[in-house]
C-alpha positions as YAML, in Angstrom:
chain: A
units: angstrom
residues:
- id: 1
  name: UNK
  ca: [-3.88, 27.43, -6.18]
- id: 2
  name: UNK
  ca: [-6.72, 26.51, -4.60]
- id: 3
  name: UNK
  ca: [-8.02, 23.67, -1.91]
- id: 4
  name: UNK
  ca: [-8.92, 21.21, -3.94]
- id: 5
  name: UNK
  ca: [-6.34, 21.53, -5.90]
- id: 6
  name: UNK
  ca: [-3.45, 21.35, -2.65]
- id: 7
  name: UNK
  ca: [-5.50, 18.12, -1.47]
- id: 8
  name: UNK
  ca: [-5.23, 16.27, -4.68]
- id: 9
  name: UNK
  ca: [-1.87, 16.90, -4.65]
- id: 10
  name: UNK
  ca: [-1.01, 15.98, -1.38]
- id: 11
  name: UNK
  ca: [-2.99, 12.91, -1.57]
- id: 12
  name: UNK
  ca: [-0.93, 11.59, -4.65]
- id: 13
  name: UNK
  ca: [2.59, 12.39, -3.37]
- id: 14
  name: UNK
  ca: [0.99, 10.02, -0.24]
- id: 15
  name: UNK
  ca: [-0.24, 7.44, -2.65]
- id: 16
  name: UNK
  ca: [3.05, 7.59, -3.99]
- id: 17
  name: UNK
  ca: [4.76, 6.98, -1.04]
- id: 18
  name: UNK
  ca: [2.32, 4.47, 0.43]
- id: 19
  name: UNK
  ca: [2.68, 2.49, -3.10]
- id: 20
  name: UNK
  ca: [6.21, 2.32, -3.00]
- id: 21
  name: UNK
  ca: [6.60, 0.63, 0.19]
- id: 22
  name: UNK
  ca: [3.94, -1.42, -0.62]
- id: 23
  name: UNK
  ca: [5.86, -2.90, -3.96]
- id: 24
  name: UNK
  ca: [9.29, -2.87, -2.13]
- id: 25
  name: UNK
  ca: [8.06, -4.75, 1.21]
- id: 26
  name: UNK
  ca: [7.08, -8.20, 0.02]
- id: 27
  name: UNK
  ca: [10.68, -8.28, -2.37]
- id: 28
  name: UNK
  ca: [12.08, -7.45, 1.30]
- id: 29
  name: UNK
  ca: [9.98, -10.51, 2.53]
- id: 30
  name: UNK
  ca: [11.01, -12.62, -0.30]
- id: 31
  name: UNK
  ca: [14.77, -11.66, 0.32]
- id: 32
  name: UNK
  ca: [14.21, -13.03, 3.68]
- id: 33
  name: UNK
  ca: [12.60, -16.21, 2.85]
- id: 34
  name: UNK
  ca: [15.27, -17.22, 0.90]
- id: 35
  name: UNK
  ca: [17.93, -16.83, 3.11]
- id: 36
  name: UNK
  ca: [16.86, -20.44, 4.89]
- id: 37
  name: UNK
  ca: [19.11, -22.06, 2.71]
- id: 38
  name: UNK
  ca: [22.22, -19.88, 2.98]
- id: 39
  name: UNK
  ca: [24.96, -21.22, 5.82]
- id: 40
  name: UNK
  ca: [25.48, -19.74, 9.12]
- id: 41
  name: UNK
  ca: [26.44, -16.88, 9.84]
- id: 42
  name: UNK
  ca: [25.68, -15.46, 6.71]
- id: 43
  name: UNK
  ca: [21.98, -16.24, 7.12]
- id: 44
  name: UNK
  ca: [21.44, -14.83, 10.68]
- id: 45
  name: UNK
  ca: [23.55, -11.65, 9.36]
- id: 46
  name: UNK
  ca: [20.99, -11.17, 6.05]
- id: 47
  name: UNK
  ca: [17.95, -11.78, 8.31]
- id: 48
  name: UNK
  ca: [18.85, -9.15, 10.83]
- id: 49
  name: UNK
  ca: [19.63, -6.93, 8.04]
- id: 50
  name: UNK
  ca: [16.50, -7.26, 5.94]
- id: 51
  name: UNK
  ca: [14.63, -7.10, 8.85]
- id: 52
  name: UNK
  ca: [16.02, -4.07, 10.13]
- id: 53
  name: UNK
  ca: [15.12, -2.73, 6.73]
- id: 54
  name: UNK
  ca: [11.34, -4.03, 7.03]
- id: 55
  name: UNK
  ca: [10.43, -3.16, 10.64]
- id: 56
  name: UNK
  ca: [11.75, 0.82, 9.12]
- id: 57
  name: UNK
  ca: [10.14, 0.75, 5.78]
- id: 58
  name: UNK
  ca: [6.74, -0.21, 7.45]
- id: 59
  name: UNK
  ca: [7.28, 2.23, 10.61]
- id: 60
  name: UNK
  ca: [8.89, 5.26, 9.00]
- id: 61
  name: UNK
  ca: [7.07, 5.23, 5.24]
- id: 62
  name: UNK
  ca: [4.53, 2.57, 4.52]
- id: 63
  name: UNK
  ca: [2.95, 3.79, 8.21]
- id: 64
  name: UNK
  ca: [2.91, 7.65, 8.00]
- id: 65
  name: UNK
  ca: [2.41, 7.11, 4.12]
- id: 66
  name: UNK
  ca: [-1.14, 5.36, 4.72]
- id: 67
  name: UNK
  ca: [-2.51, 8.02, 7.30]
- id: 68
  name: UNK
  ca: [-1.50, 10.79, 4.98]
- id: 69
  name: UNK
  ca: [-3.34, 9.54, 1.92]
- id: 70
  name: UNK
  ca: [-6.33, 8.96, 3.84]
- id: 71
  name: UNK
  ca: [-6.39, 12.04, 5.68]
- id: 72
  name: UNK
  ca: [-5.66, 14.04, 1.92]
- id: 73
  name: UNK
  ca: [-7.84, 11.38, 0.57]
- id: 74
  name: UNK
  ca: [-10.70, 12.25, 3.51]
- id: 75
  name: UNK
  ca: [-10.03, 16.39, 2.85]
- id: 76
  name: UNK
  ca: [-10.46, 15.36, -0.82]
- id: 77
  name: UNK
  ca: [-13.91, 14.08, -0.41]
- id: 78
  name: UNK
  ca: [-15.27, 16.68, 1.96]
- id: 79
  name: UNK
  ca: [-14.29, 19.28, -0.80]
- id: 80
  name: UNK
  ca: [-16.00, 16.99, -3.22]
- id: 81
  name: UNK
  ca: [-19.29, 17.31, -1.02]
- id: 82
  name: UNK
  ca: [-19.19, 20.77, -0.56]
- id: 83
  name: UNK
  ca: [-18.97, 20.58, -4.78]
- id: 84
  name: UNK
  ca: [-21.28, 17.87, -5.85]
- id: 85
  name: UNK
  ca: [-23.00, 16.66, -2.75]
- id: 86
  name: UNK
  ca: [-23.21, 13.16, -1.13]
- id: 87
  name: UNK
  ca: [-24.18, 11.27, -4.51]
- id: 88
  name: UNK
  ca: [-21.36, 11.00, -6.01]
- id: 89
  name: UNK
  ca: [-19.72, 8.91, -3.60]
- id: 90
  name: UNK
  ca: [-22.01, 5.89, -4.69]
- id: 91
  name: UNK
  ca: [-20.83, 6.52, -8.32]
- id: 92
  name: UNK
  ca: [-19.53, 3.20, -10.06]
- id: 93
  name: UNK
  ca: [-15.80, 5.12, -10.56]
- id: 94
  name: UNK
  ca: [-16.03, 6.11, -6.90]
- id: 95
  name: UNK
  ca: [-17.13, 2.94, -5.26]
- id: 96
  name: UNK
  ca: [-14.81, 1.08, -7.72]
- id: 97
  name: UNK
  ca: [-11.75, 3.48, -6.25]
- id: 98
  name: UNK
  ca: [-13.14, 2.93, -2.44]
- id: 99
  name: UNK
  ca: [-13.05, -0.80, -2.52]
- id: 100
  name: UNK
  ca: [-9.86, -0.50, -3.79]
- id: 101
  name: UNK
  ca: [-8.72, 1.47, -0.76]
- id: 102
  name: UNK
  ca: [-10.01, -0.41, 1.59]
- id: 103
  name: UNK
  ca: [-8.44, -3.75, -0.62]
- id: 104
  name: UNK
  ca: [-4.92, -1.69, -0.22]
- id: 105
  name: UNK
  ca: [-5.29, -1.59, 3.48]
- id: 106
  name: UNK
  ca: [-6.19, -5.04, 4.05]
- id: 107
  name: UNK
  ca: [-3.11, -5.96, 2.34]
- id: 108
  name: UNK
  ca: [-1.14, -3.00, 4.25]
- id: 109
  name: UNK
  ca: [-2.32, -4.60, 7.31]
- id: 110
  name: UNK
  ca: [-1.66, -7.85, 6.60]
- id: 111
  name: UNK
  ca: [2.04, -6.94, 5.32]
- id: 112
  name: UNK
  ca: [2.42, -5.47, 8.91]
- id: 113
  name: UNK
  ca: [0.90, -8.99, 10.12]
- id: 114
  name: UNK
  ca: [3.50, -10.64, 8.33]
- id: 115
  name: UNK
  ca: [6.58, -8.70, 9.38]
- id: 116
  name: UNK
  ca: [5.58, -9.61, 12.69]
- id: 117
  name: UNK
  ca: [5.99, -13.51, 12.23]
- id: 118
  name: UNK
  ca: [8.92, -13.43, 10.16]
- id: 119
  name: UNK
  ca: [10.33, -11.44, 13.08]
- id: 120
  name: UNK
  ca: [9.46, -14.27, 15.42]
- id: 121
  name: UNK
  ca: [10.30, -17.15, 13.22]
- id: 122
  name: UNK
  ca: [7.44, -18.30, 12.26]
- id: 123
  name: UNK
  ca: [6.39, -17.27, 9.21]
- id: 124
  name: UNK
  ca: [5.74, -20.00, 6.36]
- id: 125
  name: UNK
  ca: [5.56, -17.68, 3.17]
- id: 126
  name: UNK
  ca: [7.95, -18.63, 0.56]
- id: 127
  name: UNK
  ca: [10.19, -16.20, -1.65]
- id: 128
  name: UNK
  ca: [7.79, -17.87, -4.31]
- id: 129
  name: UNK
  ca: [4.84, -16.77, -2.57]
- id: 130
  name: UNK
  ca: [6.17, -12.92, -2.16]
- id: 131
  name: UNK
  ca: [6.81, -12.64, -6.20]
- id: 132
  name: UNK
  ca: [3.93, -13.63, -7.12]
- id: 133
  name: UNK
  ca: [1.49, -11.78, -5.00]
- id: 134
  name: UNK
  ca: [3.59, -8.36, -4.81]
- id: 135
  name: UNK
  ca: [1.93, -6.83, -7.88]
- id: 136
  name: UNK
  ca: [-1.33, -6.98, -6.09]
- id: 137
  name: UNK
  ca: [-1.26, -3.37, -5.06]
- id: 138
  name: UNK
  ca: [-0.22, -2.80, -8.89]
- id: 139
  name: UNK
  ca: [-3.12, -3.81, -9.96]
- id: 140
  name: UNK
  ca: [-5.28, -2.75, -7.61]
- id: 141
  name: UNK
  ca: [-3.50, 1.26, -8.41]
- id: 142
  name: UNK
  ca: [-4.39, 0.72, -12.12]
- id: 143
  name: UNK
  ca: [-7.97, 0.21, -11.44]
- id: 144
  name: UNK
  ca: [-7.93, 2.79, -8.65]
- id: 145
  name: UNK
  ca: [-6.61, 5.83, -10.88]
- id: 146
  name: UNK
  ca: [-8.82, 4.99, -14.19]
- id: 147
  name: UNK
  ca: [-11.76, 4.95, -12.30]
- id: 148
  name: UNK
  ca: [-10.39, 8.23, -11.10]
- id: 149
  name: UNK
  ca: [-9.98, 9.23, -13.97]
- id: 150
  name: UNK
  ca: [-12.36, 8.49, -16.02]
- id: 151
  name: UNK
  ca: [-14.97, 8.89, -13.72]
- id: 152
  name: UNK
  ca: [-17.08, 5.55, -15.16]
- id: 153
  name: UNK
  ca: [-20.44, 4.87, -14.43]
- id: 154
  name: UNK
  ca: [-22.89, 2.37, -15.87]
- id: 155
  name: UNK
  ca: [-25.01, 3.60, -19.55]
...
């Protein structure tokens, strides 16, 4: 085995990890959203549940997940300098896969954002809202990993 090799793999088993709690937060947020119209006390008892179960998915995977991909992802590219150089880093594949990453932080970040007002009350994001944005790092993944893989560029 070599380097490279050991740094891909790492990297994906943190993409993995990071991409699971990103799919499983906002159904966690949309659980939560839709407890407004449940009767006491069973509503205060499924908040303080569900957000139990955010505030740890965020702190002890989605968190640690995130650094770990980006510091294999980060030991991934400085073997792919000492390889190919600098140049390939403004490929088409490679910028496509960058902007991705920084598109899956943004939403990381404002996931974290979010668990922060629903933890004060005053989030206004429905269960409505949650469904239908939490394929977004879905997406985002497929785009990431053909570029990847492919390794695209333009003519």
């Amino acid at each position: 085995m070599n380097a490279y090799d050991l740094a891909r793999g790492l990297h994906i088993l943190a993409v993995i990890a990071w991409m699971a709690g990103l799919l499983f937060l906002p159904r966690l947020y949309a659980y939560d959203a839709e407890q407004q119209a449940k009767p006491e006390p069973l509503k205060s008892e499924m908040q303080a549940l569900l957000r139990t179960w955010q505030t740890r998915l965020l702190r002890i995977i989605l968190n640690p997940a995130m650094i770990l991909a980006f510091v294999f992802g980060f030991w991934l590219i400085h073997l792919d300098v000492q390889m190919r150089g600098w140049a390939f880093l403004a490929e088409p594949w490679m910028v496509a896969k960058l902007i991705g990453v920084f598109l899956l932080a943004g939403w990381h970040g404002f996931l974290a954002a979010e668990r922060r007002k629903i933890a004060a009350g005053t989030s206004t994001r429905t269960g409505k809202f949650w469904r239908m944005t939490n394929e977004i790092p879905f997406v985002l993944a497929i785009i990431m990993v053909l570029s990847v893989t492919t390794e695209w560029t333009f003519g």
